[in-house]
PDB file of C-alpha atoms in Angstrom:
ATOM      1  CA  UNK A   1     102.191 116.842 231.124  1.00  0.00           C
ATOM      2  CA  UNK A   2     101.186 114.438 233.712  1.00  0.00           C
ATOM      3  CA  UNK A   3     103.543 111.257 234.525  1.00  0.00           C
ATOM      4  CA  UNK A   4     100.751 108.977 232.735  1.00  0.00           C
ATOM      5  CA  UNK A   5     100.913 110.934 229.456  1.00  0.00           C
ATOM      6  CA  UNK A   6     104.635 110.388 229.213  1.00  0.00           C
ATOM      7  CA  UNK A   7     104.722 106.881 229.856  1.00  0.00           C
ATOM      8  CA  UNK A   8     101.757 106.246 227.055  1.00  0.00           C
ATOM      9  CA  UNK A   9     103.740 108.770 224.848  1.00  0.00           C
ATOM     10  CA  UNK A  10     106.827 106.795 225.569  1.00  0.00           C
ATOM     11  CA  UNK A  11     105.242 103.146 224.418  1.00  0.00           C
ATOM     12  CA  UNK A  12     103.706 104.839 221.763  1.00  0.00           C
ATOM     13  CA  UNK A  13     107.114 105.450 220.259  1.00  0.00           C
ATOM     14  CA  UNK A  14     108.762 102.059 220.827  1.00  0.00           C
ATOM     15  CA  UNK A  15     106.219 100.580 220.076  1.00  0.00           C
ATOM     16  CA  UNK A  16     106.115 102.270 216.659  1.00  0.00           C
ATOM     17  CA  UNK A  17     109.508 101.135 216.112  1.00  0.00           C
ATOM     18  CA  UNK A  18     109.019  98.200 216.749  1.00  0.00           C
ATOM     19  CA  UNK A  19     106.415  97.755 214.139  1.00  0.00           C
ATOM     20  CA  UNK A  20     107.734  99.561 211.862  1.00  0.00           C
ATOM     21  CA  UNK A  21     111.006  97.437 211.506  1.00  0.00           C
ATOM     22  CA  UNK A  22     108.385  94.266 211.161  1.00  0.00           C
ATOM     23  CA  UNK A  23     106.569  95.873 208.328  1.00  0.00           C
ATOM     24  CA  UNK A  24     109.762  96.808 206.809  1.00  0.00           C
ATOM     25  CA  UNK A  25     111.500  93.504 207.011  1.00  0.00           C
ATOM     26  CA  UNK A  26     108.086  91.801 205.782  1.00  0.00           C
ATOM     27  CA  UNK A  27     108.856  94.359 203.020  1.00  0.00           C
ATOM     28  CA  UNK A  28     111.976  93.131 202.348  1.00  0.00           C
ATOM     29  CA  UNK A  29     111.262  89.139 202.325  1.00  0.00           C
ATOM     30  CA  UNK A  30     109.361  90.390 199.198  1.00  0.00           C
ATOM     31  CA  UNK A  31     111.998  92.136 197.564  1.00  0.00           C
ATOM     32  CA  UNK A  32     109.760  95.728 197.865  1.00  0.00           C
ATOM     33  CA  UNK A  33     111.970  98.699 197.339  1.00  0.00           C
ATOM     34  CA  UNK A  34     112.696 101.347 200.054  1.00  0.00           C
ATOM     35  CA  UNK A  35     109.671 103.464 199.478  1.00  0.00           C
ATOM     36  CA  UNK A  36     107.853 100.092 199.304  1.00  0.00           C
ATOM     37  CA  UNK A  37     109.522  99.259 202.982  1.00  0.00           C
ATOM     38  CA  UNK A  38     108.562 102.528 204.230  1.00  0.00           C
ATOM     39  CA  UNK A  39     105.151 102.623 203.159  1.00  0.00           C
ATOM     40  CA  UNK A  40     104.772  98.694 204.629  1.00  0.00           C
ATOM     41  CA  UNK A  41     106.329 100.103 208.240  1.00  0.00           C
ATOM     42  CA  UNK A  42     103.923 102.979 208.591  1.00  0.00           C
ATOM     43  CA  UNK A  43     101.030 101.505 207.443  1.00  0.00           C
ATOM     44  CA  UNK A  44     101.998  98.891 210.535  1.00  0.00           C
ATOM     45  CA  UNK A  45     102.691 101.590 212.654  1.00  0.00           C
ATOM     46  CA  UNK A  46      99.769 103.684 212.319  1.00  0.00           C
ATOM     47  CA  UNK A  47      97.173 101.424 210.864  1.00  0.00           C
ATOM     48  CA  UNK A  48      95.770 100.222 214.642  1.00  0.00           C
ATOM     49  CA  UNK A  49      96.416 103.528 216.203  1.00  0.00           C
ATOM     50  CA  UNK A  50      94.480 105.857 213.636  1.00  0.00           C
ATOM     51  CA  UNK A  51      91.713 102.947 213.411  1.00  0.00           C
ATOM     52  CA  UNK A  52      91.336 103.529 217.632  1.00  0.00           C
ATOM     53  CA  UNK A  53      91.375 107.450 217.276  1.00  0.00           C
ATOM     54  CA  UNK A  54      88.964 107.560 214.398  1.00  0.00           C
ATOM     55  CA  UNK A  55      86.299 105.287 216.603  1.00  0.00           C
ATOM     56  CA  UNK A  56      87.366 107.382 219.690  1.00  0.00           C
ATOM     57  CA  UNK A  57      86.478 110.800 218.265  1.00  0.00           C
ATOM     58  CA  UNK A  58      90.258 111.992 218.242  1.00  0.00           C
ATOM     59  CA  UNK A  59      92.891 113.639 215.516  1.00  0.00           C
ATOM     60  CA  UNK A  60      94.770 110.683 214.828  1.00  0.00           C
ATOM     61  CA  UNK A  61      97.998 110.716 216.600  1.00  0.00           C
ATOM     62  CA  UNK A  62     100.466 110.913 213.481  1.00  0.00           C
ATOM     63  CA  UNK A  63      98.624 114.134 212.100  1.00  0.00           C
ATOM     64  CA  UNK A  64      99.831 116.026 215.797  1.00  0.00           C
ATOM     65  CA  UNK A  65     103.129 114.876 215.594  1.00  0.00           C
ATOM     66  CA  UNK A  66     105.584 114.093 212.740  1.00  0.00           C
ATOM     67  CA  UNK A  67     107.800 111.687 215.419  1.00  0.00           C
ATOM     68  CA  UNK A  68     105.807 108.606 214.216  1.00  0.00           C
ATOM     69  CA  UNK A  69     107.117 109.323 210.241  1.00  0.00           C
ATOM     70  CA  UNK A  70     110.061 110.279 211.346  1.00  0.00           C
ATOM     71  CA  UNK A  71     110.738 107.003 213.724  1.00  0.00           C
ATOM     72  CA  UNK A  72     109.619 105.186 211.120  1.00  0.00           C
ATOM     73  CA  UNK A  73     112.462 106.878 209.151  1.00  0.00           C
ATOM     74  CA  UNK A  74     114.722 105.554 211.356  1.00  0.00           C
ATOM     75  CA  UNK A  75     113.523 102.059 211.341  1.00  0.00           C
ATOM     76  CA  UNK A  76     113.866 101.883 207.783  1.00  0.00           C
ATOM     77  CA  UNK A  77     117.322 103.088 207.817  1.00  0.00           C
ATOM     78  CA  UNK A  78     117.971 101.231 210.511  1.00  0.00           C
ATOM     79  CA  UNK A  79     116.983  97.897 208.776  1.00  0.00           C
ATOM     80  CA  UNK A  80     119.304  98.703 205.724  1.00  0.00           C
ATOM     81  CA  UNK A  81     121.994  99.381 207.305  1.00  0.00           C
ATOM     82  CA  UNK A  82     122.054  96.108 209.858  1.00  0.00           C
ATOM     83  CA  UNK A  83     120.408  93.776 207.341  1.00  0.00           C
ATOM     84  CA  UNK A  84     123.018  91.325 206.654  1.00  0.00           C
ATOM     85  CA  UNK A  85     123.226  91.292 210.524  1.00  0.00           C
ATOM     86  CA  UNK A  86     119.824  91.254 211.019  1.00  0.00           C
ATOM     87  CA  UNK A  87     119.647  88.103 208.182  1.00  0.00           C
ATOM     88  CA  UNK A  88     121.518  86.378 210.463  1.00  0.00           C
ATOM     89  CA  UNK A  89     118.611  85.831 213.357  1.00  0.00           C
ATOM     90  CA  UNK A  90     116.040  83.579 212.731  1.00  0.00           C
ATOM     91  CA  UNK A  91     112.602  85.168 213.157  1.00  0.00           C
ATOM     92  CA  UNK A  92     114.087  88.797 213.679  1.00  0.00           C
ATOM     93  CA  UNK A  93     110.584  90.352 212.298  1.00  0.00           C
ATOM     94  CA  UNK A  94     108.719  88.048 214.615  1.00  0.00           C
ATOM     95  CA  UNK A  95     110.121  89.251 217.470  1.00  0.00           C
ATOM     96  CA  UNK A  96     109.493  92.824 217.014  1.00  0.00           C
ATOM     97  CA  UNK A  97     106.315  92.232 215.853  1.00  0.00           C
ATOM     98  CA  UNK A  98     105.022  90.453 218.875  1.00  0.00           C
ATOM     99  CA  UNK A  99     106.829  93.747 220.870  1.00  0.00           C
ATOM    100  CA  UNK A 100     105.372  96.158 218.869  1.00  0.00           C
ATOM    101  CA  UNK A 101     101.640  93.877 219.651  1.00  0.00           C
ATOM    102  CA  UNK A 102     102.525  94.578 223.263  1.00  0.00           C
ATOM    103  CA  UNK A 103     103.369  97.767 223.505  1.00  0.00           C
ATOM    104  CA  UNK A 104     100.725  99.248 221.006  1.00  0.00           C
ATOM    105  CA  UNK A 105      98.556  96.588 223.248  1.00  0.00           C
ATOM    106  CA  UNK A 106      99.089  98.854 226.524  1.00  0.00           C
ATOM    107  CA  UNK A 107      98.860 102.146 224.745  1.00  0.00           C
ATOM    108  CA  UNK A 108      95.665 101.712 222.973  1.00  0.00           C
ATOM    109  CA  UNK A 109      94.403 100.756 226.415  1.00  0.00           C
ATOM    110  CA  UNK A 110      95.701 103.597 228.255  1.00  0.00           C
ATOM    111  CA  UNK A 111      94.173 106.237 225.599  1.00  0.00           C
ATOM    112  CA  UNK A 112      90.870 104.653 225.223  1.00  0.00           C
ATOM    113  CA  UNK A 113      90.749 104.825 229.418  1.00  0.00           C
ATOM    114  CA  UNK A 114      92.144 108.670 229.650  1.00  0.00           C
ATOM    115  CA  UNK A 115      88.749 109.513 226.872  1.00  0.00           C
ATOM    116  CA  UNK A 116      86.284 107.984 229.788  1.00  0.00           C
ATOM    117  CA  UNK A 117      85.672 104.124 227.683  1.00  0.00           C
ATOM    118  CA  UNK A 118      84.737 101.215 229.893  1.00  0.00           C
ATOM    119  CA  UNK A 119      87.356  98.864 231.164  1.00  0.00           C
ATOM    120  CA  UNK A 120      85.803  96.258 228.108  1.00  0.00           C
ATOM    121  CA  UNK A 121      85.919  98.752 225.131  1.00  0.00           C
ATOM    122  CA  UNK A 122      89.469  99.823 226.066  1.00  0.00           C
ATOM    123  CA  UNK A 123      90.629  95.712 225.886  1.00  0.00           C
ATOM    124  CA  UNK A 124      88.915  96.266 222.658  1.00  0.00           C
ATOM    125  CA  UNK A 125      90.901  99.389 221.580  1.00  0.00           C
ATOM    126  CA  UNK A 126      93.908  97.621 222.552  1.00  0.00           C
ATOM    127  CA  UNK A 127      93.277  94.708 220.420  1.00  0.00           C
ATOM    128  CA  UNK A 128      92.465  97.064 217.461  1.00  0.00           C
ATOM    129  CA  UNK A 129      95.657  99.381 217.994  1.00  0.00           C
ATOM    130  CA  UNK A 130      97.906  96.307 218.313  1.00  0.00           C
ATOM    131  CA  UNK A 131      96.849  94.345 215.763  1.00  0.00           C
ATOM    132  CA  UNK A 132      94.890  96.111 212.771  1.00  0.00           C
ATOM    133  CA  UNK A 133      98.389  97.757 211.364  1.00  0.00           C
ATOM    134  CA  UNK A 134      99.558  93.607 210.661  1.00  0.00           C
ATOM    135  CA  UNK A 135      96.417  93.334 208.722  1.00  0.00           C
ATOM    136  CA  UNK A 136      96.877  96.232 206.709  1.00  0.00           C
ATOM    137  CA  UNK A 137     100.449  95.145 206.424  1.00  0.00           C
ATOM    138  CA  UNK A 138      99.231  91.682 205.358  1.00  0.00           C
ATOM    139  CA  UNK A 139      96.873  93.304 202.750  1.00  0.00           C
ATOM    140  CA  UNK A 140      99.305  95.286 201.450  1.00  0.00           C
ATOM    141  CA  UNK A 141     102.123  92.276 201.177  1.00  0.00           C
ATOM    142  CA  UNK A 142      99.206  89.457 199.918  1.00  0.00           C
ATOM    143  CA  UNK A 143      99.733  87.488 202.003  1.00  0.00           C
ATOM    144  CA  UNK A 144      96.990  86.077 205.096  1.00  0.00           C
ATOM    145  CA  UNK A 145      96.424  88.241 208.128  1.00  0.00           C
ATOM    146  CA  UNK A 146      98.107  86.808 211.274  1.00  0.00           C
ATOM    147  CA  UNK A 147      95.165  86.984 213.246  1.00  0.00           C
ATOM    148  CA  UNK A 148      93.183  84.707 211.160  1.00  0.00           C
ATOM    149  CA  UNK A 149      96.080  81.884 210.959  1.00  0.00           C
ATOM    150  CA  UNK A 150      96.299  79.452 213.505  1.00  0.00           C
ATOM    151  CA  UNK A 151      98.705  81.069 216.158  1.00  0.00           C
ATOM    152  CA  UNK A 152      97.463  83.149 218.353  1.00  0.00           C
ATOM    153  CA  UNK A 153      97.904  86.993 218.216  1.00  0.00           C
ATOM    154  CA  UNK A 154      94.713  89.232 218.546  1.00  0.00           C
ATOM    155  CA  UNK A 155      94.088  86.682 221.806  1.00  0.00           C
ATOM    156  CA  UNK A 156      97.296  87.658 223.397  1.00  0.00           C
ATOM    157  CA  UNK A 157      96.510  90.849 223.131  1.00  0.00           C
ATOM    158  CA  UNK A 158      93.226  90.495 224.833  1.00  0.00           C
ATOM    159  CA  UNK A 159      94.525  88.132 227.680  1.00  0.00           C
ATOM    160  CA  UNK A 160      96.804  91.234 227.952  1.00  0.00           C
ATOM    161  CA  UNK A 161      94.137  94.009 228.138  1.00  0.00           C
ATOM    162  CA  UNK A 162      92.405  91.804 230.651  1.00  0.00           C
ATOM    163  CA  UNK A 163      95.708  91.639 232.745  1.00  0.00           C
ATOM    164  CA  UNK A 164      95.913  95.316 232.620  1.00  0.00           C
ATOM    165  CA  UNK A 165      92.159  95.847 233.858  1.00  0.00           C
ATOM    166  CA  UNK A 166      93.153  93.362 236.552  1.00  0.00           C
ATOM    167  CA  UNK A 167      96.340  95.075 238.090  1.00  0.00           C
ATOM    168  CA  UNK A 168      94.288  98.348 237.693  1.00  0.00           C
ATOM    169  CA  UNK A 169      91.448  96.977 239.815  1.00  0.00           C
ATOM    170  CA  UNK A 170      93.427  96.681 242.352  1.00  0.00           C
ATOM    171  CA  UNK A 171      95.248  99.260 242.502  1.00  0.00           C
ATOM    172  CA  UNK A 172      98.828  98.516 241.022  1.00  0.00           C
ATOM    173  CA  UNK A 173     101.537 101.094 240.059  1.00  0.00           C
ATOM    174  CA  UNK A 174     101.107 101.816 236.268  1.00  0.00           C
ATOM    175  CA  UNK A 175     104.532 100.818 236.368  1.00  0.00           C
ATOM    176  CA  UNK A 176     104.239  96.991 237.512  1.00  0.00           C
ATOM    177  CA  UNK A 177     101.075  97.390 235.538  1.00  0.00           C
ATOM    178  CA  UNK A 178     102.427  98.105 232.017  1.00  0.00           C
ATOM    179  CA  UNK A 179     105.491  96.023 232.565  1.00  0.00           C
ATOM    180  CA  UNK A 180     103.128  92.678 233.984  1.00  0.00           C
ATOM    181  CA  UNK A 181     101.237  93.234 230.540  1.00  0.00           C
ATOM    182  CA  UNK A 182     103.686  93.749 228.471  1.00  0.00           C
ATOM    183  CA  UNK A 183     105.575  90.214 229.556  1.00  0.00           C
ATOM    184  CA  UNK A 184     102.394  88.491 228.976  1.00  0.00           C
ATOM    185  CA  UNK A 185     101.624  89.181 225.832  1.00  0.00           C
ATOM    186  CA  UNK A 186     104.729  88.456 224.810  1.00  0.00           C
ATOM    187  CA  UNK A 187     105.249  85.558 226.470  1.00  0.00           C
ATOM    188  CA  UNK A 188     101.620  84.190 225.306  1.00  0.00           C
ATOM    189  CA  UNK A 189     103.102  84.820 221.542  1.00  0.00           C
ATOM    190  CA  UNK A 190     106.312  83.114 221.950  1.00  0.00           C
ATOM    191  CA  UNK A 191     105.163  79.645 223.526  1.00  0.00           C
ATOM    192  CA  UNK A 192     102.292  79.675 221.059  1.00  0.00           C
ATOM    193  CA  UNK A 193     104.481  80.192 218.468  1.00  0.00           C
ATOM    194  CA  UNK A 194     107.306  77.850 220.255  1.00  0.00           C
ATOM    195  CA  UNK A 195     104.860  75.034 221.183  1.00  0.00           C
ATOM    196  CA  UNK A 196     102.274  75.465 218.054  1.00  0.00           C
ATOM    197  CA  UNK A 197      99.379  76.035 220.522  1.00  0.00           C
ATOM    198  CA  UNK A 198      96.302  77.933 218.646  1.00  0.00           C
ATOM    199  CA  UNK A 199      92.674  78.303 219.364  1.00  0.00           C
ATOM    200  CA  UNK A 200      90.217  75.113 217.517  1.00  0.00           C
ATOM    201  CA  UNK A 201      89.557  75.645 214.461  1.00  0.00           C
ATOM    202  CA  UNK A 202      85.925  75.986 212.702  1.00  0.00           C
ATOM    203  CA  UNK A 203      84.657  73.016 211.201  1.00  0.00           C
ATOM    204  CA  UNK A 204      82.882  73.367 207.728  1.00  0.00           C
ATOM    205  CA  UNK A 205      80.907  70.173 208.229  1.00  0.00           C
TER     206      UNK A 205
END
């Protein structure tokens, strides 16, 4: 397996935890049983991901490996177990969510890139793989997709894949490159959530 593989496989996985513990805990602000919180964490977990490998021409990475149901498992009894801990932090399921943005960010990128796409249509991919599984979540929950409230989410994502296409061009170690994206997005999502910036909004009239 070359070193490239591993390190998508390896954000792959996080990055599935990551979301899955935000779908669950969304799952839990609306009093949704377990199987409810389960269904919630994969459909964030998997949602982006299978929407990339369907438009890529791939198997859908869950249906090659059972790690993704099983880490999403694990998040679920993860969140049980720690949730009167977890209660205690303020935005707990923001912050994973915005990792799990990141990370499924990067690896959407990296496997739309290793199937031959253009530089723009894997920024594209990585928007998609990042932040479809929310709106599914949202669907599933009621409530309003993320990406079409004010704060900005599906942009960080994209300033992200741009980053990535950046470091690439010239040459960076996949290393400083994953880890230079990954810090953006992130830190894109938490000053616009931290300082209310957003994108202006359409005018009806």
């Amino acid at each position: 397996m070359e070193y490239n593989e591993i390190v998508t496989q390896v954000i792959e996985f996080l990055g599935t935890f990551a979301f899955a513990i935000s779908g669950i805990r969304h799952a839990a602000a609306k009093h949704f049983d377990w199987f409810g919180g389960y269904v919630c964490g994969i459909a964030v977990a998997i949602g982006g991901g299978t929407i990339r490998d369907v438009m890529l021409g791939a198997t859908p990475f869950w249906m090659t490996n059972p790690f993704y149901m099983i880490c999403t498992a694990l998040a679920l009894v993860f969140v049980i177990i720690f949730a009167k801990h977890m209660e205690g932090l303020r935005n707990t399921w923001f912050v994973f969510d915005t990792l799990g943005l990141a990370l499924f960010t990067i690896a959407g990128m990296q496997k739309s890139l290793a199937f031959g796409q253009p530089y723009w249509v894997a920024i594209i991919m990585g928007c998609i793989t990042g932040s479809a599984g929310g709106v599914i979540r949202d669907v599933l929950l009621n409530n309003e997709p993320v990406i079409f409230q004010r704060e900005i989410y599906a942009m960080a994502s994209v300033a992200g894949g741009i980053t990535y296409w950046t470091l690439d061009y010239y040459n960076s170690p996949i290393e400083v490159t994953v880890i230079v994206t990954f810090l953006l997005i992130c830190l894109i999502r938490f000053l616009a959530v931290r300082y209310h910036l957003s994108l202006p909004i359409l005018k009806s009239e």
